[in-house]
Tab-separated table of C-alpha atoms and ligand atoms in Angstrom:
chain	number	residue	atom	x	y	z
J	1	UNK	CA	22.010	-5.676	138.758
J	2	UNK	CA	19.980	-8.548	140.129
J	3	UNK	CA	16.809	-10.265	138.982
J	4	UNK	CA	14.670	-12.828	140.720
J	5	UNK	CA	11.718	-14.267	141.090
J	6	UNK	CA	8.962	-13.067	143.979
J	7	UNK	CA	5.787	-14.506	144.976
J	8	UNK	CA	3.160	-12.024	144.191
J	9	UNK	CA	0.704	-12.978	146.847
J	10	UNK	CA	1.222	-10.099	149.535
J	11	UNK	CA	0.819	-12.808	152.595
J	12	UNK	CA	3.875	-14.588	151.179
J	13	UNK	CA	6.090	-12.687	149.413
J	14	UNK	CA	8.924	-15.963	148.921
J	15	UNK	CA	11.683	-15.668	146.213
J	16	UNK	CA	13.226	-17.833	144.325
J	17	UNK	CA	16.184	-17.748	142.261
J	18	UNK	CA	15.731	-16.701	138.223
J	19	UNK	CA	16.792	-20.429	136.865
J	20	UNK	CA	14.535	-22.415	138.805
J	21	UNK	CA	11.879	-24.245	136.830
J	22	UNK	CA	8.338	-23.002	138.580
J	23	UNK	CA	5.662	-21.682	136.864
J	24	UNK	CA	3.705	-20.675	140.693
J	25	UNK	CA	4.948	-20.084	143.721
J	26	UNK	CA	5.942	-23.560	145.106
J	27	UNK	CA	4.523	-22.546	148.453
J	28	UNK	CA	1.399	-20.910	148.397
J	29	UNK	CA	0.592	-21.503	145.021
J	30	UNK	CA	0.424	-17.564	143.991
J	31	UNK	CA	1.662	-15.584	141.012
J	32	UNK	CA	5.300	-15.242	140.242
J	33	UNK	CA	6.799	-12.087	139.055
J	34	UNK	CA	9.997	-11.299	138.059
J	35	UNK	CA	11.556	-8.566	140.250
J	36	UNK	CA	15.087	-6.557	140.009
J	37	UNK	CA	17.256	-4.562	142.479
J	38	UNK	CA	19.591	-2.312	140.513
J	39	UNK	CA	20.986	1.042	140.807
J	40	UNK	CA	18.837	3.279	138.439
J	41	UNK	CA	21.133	5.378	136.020
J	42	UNK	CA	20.083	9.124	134.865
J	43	UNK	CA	16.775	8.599	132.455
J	44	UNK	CA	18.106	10.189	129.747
J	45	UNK	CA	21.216	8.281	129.067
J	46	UNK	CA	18.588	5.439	128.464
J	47	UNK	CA	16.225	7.690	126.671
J	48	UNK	CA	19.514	8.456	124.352
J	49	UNK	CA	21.066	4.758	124.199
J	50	UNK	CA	17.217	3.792	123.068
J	51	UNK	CA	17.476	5.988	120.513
J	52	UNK	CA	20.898	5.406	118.896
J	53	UNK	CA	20.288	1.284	118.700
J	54	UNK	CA	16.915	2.643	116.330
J	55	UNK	CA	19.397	3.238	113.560
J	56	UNK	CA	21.682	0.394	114.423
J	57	UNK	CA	21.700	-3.082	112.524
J	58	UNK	CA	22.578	-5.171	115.319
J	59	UNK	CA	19.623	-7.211	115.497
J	60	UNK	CA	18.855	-7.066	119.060
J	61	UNK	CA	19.103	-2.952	118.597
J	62	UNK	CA	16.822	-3.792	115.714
J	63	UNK	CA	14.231	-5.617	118.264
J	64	UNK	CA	11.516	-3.235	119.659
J	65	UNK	CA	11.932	-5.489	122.767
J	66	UNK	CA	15.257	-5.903	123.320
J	67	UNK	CA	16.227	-2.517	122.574
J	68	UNK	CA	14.552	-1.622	125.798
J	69	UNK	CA	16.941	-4.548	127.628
J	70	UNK	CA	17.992	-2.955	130.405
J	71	UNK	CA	13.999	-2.763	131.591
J	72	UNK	CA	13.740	-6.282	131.557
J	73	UNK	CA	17.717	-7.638	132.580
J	74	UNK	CA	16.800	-10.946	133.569
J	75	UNK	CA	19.254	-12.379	130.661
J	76	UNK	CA	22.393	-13.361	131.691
J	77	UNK	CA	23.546	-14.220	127.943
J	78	UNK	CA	22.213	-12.365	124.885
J	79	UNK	CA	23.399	-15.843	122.578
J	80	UNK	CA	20.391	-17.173	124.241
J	81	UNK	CA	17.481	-14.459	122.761
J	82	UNK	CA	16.104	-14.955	119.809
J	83	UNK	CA	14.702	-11.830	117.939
J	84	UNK	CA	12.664	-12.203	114.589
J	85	UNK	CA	12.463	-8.143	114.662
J	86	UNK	CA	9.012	-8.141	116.920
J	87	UNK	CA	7.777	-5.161	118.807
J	88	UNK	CA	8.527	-1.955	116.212
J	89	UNK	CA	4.957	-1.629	115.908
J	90	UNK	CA	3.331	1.855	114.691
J	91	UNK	CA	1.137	4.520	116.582
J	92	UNK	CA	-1.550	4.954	114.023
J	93	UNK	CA	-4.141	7.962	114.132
J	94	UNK	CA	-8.180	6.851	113.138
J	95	UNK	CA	-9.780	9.959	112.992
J	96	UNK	CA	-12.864	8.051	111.773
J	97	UNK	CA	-12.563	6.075	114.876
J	98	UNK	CA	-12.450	9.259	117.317
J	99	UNK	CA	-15.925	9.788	115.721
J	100	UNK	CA	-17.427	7.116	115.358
J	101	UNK	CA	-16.462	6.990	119.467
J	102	UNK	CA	-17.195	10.752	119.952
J	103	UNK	CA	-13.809	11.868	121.317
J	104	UNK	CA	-11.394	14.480	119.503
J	105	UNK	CA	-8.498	11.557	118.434
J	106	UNK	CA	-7.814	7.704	118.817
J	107	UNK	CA	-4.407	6.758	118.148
J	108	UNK	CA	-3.786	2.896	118.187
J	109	UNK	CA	-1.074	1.078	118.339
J	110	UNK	CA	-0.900	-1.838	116.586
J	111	UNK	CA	0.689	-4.810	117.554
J	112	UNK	CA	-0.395	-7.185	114.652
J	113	UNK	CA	2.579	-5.514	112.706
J	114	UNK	CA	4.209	-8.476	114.860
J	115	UNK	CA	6.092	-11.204	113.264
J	116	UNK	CA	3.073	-13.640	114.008
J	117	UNK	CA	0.716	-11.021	114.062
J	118	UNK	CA	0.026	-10.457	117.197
J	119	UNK	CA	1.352	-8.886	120.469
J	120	UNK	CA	2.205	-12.554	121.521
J	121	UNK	CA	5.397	-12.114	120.061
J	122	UNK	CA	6.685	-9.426	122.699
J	123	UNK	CA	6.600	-11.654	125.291
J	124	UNK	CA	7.546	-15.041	122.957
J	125	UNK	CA	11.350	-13.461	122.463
J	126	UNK	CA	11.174	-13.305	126.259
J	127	UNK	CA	10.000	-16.312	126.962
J	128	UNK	CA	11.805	-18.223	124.598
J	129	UNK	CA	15.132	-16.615	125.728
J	130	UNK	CA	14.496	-18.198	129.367
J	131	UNK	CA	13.904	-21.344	127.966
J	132	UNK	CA	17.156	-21.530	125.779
J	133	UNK	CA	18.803	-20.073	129.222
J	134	UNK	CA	17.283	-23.057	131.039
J	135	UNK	CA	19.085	-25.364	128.982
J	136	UNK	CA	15.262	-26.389	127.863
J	137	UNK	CA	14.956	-28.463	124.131
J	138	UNK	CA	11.312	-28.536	123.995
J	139	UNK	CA	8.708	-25.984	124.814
J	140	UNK	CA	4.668	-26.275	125.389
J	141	UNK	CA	1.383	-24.638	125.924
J	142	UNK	CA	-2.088	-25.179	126.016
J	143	UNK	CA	-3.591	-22.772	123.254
J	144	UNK	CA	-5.189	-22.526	119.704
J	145	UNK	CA	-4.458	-19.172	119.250
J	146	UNK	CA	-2.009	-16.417	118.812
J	147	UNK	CA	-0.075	-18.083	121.940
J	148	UNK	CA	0.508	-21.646	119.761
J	149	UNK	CA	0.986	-19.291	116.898
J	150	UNK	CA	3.849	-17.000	118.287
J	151	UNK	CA	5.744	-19.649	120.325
J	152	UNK	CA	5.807	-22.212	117.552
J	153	UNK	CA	7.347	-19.130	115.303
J	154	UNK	CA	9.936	-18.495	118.314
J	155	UNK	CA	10.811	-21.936	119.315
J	156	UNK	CA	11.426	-23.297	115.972
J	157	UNK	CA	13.541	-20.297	115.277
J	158	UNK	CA	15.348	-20.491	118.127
J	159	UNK	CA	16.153	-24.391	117.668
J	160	UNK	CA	14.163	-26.122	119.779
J	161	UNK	CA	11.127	-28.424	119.556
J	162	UNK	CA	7.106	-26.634	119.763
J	163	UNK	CA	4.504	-28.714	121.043
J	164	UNK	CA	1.122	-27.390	121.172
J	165	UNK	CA	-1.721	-29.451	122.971
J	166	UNK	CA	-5.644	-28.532	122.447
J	167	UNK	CA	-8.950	-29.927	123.418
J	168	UNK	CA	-9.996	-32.156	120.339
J	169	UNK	CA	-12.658	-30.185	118.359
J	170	UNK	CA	-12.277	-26.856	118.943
J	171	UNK	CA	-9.835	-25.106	116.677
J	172	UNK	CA	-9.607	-21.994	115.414
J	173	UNK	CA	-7.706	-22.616	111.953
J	174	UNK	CA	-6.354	-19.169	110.979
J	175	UNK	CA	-4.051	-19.621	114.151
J	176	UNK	CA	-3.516	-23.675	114.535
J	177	UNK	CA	-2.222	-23.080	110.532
J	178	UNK	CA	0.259	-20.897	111.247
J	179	UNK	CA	1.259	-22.909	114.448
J	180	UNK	CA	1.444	-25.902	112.034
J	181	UNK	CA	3.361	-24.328	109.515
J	182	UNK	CA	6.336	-23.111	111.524
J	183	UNK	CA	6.803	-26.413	112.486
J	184	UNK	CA	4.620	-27.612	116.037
J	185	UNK	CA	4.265	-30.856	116.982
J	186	UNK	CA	0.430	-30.363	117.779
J	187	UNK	CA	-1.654	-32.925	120.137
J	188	UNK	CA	-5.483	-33.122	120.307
J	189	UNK	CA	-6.772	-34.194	123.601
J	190	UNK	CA	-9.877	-35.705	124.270
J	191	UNK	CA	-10.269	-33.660	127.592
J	192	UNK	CA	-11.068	-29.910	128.731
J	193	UNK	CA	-8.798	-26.857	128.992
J	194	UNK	CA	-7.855	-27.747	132.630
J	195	UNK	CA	-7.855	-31.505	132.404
J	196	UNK	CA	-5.096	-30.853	129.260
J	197	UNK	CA	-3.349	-28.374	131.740
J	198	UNK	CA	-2.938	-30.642	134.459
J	199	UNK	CA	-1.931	-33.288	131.632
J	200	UNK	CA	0.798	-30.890	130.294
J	201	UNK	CA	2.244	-30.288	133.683
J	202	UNK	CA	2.819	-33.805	134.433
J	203	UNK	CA	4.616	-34.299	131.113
J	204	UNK	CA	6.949	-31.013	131.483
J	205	UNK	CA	8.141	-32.691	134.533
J	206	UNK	CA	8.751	-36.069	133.106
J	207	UNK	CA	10.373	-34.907	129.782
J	208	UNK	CA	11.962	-31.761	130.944
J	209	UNK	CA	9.433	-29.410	128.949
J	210	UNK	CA	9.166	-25.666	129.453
J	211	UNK	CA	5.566	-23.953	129.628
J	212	UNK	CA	5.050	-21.028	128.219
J	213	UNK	CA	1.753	-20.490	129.217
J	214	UNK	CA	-0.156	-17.149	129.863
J	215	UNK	CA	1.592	-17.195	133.858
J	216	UNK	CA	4.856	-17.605	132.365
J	217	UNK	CA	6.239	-14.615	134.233
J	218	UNK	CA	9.714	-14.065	131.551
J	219	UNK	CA	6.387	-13.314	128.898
J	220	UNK	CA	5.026	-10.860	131.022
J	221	UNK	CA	8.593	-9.266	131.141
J	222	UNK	CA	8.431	-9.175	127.126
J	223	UNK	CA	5.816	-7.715	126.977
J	224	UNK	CA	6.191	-4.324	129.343
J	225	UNK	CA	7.880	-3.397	125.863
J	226	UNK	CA	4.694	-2.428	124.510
J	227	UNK	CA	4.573	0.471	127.037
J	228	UNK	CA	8.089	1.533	126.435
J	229	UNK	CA	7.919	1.943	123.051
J	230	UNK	CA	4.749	3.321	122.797
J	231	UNK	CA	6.022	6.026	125.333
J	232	UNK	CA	9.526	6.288	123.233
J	233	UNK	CA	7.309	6.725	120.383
J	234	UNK	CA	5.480	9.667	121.827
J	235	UNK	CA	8.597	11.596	123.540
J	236	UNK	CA	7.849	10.131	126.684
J	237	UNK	CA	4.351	12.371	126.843
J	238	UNK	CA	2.142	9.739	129.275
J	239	UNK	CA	-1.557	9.531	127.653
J	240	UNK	CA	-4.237	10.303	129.989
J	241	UNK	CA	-5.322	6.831	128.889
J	242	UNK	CA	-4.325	3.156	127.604
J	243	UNK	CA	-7.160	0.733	126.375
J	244	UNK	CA	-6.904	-2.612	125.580
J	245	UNK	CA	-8.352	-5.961	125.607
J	246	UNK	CA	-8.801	-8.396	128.393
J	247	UNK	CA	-8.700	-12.140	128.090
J	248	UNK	CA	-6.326	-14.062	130.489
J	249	UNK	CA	-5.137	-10.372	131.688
J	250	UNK	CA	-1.576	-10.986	131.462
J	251	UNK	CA	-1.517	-7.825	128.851
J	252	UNK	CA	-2.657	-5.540	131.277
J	253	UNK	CA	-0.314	-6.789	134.350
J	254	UNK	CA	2.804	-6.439	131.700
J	255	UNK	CA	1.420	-2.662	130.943
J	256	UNK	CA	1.020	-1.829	134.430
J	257	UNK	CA	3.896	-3.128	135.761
J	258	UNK	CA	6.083	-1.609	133.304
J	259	UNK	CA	4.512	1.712	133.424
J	260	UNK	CA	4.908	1.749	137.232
J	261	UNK	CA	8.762	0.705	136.963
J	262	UNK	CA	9.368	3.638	134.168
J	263	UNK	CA	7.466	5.980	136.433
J	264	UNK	CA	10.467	4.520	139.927
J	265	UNK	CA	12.795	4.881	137.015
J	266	UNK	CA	12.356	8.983	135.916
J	267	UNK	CA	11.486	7.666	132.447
J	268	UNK	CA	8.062	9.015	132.520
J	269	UNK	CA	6.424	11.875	135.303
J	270	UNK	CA	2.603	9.957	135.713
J	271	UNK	CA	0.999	6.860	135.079
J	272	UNK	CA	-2.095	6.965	132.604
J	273	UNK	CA	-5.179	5.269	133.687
J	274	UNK	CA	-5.604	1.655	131.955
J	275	UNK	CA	-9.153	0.464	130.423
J	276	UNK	CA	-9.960	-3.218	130.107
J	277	UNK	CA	-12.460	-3.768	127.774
J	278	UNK	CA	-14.346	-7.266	127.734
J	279	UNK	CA	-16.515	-9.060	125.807
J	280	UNK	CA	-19.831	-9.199	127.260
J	281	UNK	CA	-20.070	-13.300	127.277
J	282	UNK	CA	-16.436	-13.698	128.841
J	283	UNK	CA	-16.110	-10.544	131.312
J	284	UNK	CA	-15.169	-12.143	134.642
J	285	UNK	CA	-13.313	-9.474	135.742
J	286	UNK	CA	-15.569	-6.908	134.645
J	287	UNK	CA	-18.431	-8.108	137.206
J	288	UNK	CA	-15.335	-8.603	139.841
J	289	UNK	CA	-14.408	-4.962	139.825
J	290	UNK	CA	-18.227	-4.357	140.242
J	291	UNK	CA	-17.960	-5.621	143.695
J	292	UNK	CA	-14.149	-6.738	144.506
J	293	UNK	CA	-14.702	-9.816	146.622
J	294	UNK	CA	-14.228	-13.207	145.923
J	295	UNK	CA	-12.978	-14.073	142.035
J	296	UNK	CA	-16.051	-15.877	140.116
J	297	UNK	CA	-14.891	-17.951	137.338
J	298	UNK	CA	-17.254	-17.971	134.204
J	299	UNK	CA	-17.366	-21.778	133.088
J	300	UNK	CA	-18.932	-20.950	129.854
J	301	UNK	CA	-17.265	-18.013	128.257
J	302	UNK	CA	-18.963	-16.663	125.407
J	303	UNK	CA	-18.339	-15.175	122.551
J	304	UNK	CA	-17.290	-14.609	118.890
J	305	UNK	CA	-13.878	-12.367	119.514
J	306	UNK	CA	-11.742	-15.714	120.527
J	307	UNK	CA	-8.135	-14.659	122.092
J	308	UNK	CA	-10.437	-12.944	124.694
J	309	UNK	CA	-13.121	-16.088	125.366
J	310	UNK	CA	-11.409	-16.848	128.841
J	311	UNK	CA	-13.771	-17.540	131.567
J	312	UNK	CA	-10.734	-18.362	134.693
J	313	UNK	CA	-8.409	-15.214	133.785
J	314	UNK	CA	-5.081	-16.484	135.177
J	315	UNK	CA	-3.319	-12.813	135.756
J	316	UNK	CA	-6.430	-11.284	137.351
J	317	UNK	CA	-5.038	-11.155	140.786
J	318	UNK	CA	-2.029	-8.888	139.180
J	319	UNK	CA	-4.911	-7.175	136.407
J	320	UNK	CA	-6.761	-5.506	139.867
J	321	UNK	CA	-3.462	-4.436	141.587
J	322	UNK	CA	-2.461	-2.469	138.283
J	323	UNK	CA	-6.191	-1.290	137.434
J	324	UNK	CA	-6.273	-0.011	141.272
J	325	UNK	CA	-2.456	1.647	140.739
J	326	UNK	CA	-3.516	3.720	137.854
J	327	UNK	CA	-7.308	4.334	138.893
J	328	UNK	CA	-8.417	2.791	136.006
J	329	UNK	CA	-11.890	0.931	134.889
J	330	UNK	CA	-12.999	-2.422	133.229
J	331	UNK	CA	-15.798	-1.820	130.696
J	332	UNK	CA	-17.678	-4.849	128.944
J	333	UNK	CA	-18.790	-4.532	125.437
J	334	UNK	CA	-21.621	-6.700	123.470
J	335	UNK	CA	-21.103	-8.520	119.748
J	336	UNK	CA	-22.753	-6.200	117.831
J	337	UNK	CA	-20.520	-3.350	119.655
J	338	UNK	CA	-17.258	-5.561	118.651
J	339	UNK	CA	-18.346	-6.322	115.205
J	340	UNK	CA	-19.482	-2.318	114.325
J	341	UNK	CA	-15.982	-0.846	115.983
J	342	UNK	CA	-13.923	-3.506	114.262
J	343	UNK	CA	-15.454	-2.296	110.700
J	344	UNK	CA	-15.057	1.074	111.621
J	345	UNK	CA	-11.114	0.314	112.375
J	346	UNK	CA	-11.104	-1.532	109.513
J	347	UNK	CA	-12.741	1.656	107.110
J	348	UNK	CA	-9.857	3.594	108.819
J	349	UNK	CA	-7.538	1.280	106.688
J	350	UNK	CA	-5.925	-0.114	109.582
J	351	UNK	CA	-7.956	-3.024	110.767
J	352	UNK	CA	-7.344	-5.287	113.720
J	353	UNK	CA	-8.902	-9.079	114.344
J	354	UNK	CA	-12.418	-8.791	116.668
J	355	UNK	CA	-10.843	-8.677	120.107
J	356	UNK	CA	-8.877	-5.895	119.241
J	357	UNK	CA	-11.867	-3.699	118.399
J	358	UNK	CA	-13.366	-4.607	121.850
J	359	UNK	CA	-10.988	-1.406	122.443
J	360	UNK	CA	-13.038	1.142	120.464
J	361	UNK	CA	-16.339	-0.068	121.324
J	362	UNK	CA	-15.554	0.246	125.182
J	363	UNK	CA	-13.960	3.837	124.286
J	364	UNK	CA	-17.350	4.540	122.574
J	365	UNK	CA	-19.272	3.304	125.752
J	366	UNK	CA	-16.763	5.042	128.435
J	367	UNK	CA	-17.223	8.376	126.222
J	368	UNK	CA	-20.998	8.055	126.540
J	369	UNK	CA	-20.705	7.368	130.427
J	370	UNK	CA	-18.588	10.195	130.917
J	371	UNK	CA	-15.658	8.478	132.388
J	372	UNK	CA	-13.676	9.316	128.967
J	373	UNK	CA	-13.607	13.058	128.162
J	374	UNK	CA	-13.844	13.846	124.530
J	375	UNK	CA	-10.845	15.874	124.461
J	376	UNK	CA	-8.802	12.933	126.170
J	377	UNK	CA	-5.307	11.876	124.608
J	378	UNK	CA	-6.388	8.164	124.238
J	379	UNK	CA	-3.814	5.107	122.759
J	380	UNK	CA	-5.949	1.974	121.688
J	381	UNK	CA	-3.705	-1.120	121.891
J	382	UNK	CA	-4.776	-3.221	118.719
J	383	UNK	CA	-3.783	-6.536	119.329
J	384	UNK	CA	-4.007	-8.770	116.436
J	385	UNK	CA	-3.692	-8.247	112.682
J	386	UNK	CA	-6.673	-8.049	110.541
J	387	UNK	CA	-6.152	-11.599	108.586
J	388	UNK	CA	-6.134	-14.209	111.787
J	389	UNK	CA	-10.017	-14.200	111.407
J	390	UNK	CA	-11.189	-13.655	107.812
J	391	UNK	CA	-13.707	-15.706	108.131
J	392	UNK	CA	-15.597	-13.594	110.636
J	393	UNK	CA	-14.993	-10.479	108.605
J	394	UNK	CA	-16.674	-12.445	105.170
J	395	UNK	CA	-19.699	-13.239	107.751
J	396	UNK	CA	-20.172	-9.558	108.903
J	397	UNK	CA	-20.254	-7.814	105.681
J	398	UNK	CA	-22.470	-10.097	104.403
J	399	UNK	CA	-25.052	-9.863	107.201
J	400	UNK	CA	-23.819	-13.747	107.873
J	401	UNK	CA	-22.567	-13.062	110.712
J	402	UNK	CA	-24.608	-14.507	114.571
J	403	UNK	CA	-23.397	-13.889	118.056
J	404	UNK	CA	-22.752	-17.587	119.910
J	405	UNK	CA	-26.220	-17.426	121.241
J	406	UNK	CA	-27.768	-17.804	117.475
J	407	UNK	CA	-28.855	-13.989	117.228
J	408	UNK	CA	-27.828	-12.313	114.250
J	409	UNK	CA	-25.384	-9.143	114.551
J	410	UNK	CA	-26.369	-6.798	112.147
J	411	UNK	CA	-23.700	-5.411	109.468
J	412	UNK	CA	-24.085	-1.642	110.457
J	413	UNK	CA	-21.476	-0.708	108.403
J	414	UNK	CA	-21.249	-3.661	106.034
J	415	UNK	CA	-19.428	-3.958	102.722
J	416	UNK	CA	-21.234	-6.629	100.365
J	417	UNK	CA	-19.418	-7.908	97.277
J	418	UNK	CA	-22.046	-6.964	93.890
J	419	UNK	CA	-22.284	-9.506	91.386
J	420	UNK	CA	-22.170	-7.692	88.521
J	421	UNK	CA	-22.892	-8.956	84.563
J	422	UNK	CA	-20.263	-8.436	81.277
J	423	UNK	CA	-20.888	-5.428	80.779
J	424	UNK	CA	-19.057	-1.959	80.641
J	425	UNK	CA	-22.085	0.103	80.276
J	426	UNK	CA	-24.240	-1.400	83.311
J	427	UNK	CA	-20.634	-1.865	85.422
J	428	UNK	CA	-20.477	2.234	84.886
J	429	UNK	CA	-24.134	2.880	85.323
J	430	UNK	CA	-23.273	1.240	89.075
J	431	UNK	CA	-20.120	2.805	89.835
J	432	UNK	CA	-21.757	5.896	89.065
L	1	PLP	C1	-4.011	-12.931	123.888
L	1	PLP	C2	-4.823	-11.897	123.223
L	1	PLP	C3	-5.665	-11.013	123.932
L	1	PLP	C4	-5.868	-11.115	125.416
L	1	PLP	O1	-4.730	-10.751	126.146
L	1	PLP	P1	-4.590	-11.194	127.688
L	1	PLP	O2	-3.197	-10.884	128.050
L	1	PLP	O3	-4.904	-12.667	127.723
L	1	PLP	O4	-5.596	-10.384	128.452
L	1	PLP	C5	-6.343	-10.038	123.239
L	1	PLP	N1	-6.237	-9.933	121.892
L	1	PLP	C6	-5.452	-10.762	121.180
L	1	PLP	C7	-5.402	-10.612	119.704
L	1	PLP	C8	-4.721	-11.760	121.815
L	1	PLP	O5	-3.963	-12.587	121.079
L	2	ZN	ZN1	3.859	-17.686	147.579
């Protein structure tokens, strides 16, 4: 086996070797990916070694990333991986979804069952493994989110140093406290997303830092597990379709790019088709795929679903190879879609944070434009857990909730607290 790293841009096509420190390619400035030339063994001596490490307690067996290793062999030394048991995360049927979307079943797989809560954490192991490789003591990125969330859990875990760096101002605390809390040295900036960006870069050269920003392409490696599982979970019977949502798109270049290398590999017979679904106020590559041309950047990204309010999607170059590859769509979806689908996930007694219900709504819309059938066998890729934004779920069942343009979003299927007085009689009178 041998791993390295290729330039994705089609008019250059350099590589590099795995252990140098570049986040882009150093000569065109393109997308790296990470890219192997290995002999392919019979599909179901994997399908059977996957299997056996399930009931092992070896703890990278125990790893619903690692487990799936020899997909993603760019480690030369499994000392340097940490694990904190991520991936393992359950297929979980919402029949009250399927209707409230008007198809036969929705099955979602949810990937806040993660450590941090959130798929983060399949490509975290991956990326934190190439830093420890690297010889690398401190790590950084630019995020408030589920990014600074999962790599601070990872880093610190793994021994070395977290350092998160965010525009002064804008937090969101549910995420920045758990960042803080497993141990991040976190900086506010006076300064913009790109102007802290450009800042970070110049210090990971100076002090020998390691980004793990969305590009980072060992992440995107990580997190191709989601696709492997989900297809170990289901016998290796391909859905006709995988929906998730779309932010910095490095989700949907993972899925893509591992579903095309287990289709070279035997593992599975088809590809499914992929839907991006997109918040109305940050869709980008929504109105790109309308008419594929030139990439417009959306400098004010809006809305209330945060890990997908991304305006310059890094990934998107790789996001429209892989929605091409499996002749698959990009849907946008408005607040009040969002909130409605993520009460109706959460009345299923699953429930998901709000960009994760962007999934359902766009299933609901895609179902209603006929590009879904009703009878489709649909996974929904749930990407957060339910608790990283409490606030907004307080705010929606108690009608407090307003889109970013001031507009209130209307608690369709809202759940109000009653105040109720002392009293048995007039308690049971209610109930009643
Ligand atoms: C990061 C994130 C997304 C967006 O994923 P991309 O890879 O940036 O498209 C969606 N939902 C949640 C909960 C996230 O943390
Ligand atoms: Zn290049």
């Amino acid at each position: 086996m041998s791993a390295r790293l290729l330039c994705f841009n089609s008019a250059c096509k350099k590589t590099y070797g795995l252990t140098e420190v570049i986040y882009n390619c150093p000569e065109c400035g393109g997308l790296l990916e990470v890219e192997y030339t290995r002999a392919i063994p019979e599909p179901a001596v994997w399908k059977k070694l996957w299997r056996e490490r399930r009931m092992s307690n070896e703890p990278l067996s125990q790893s619903g990333v690692w487990r799936y290793r020899e997909l993603f062999p760019f480690v030369e030394n499994e000392a340097d991986i940490v694990t904190l048991r991520e991936g393992n995360t359950p297929l979980l049927p919402g029949p009250k979804a399927a209707a409230y979307a008007g198809v036969e079943s929705v099955v979602f797989k949810h990937q806040g069952f993660n450590p941090s809560g959130s798929f983060k954490d399949n490509g975290m192991t991956a990326g934190v493994a190439q830093a420890r490789r690297l010889g690398m003591k401190r790590v950084a990125c630019v995020s408030t989110g589920n990014t600074s969330a999962s790599m601070a859990a990872y880093a610190s875990a793994g021994g070395l140093e977290p350092m998160i760096f965010i525009p002064n101002g804008n937090i969101s605390y549910g995420k920045l406290a758990q960042a803080l809390e497993y141990g991040a040295r976190t900086f506010q900036v006076e300064a913009n997303f790109d102007q802290i960006l450009a800042l970070v870069r110049i210090l990971a050269e100076k002090l020998g830092i390691y980004l793990l920003n969305s590009i980072n392409p060992f992440r995107i490696e990580g997190q191709k597990s989601i696709v492997i599982e989900m297809m170990d979970q289901r016998d290796w019977n391909v859905p006709d379709w995988i929906v998730l949502p779309g932010g910095n798109l490095g989700n949907v270049s993972a899925f893509g790019k591992g579903l095309r290398e287990m289709l070279a590999a035997g593992l599975i017979t088809k590809l499914p088709r992929l839907a991006v679904i997109q918040a109305e106020g940050a869709s980008p590559f929504y109105e790109f795929m309308q008419h594929p041309g030139e990439f417009t950047a959306n400098t004010h990204p809006e809305t209330l679903a945060t890990a997908i309010k991304i305006g310059d999607p890094v990934s998107w170059p790789k996001a429209w190879q892989e929605i091409v590859t499996t002749n698959g769509v990009v849907e946008k979806v408005t607040e009040q879609e969002i909130a409605d689908a993520k009460a109706v996930i959460g009345a299923c007694g699953i429930g998901c944070e709000p960009a994760s219900a962007a999934t359902l709504a766009g299933i609901k819309k895609l179902k209603a434009a006929g590009i879904i059938a009703a009878h489709a066998d649909i996974v929904a890729v749930l990407t957060g857990n339910v608790l990283k934004d409490p606030d907004y779920i307080y705010r929606y069942h108690t009608g407090a909730l307003e889109a970013p343009d001031g507009s209130p979003i209307t608690p369709t299927f809202g759940n109000r607290p009653v105040v109720v007085p002392n009293d048995p009689e007039r308690i049971a009178d209610l109930i009643r």
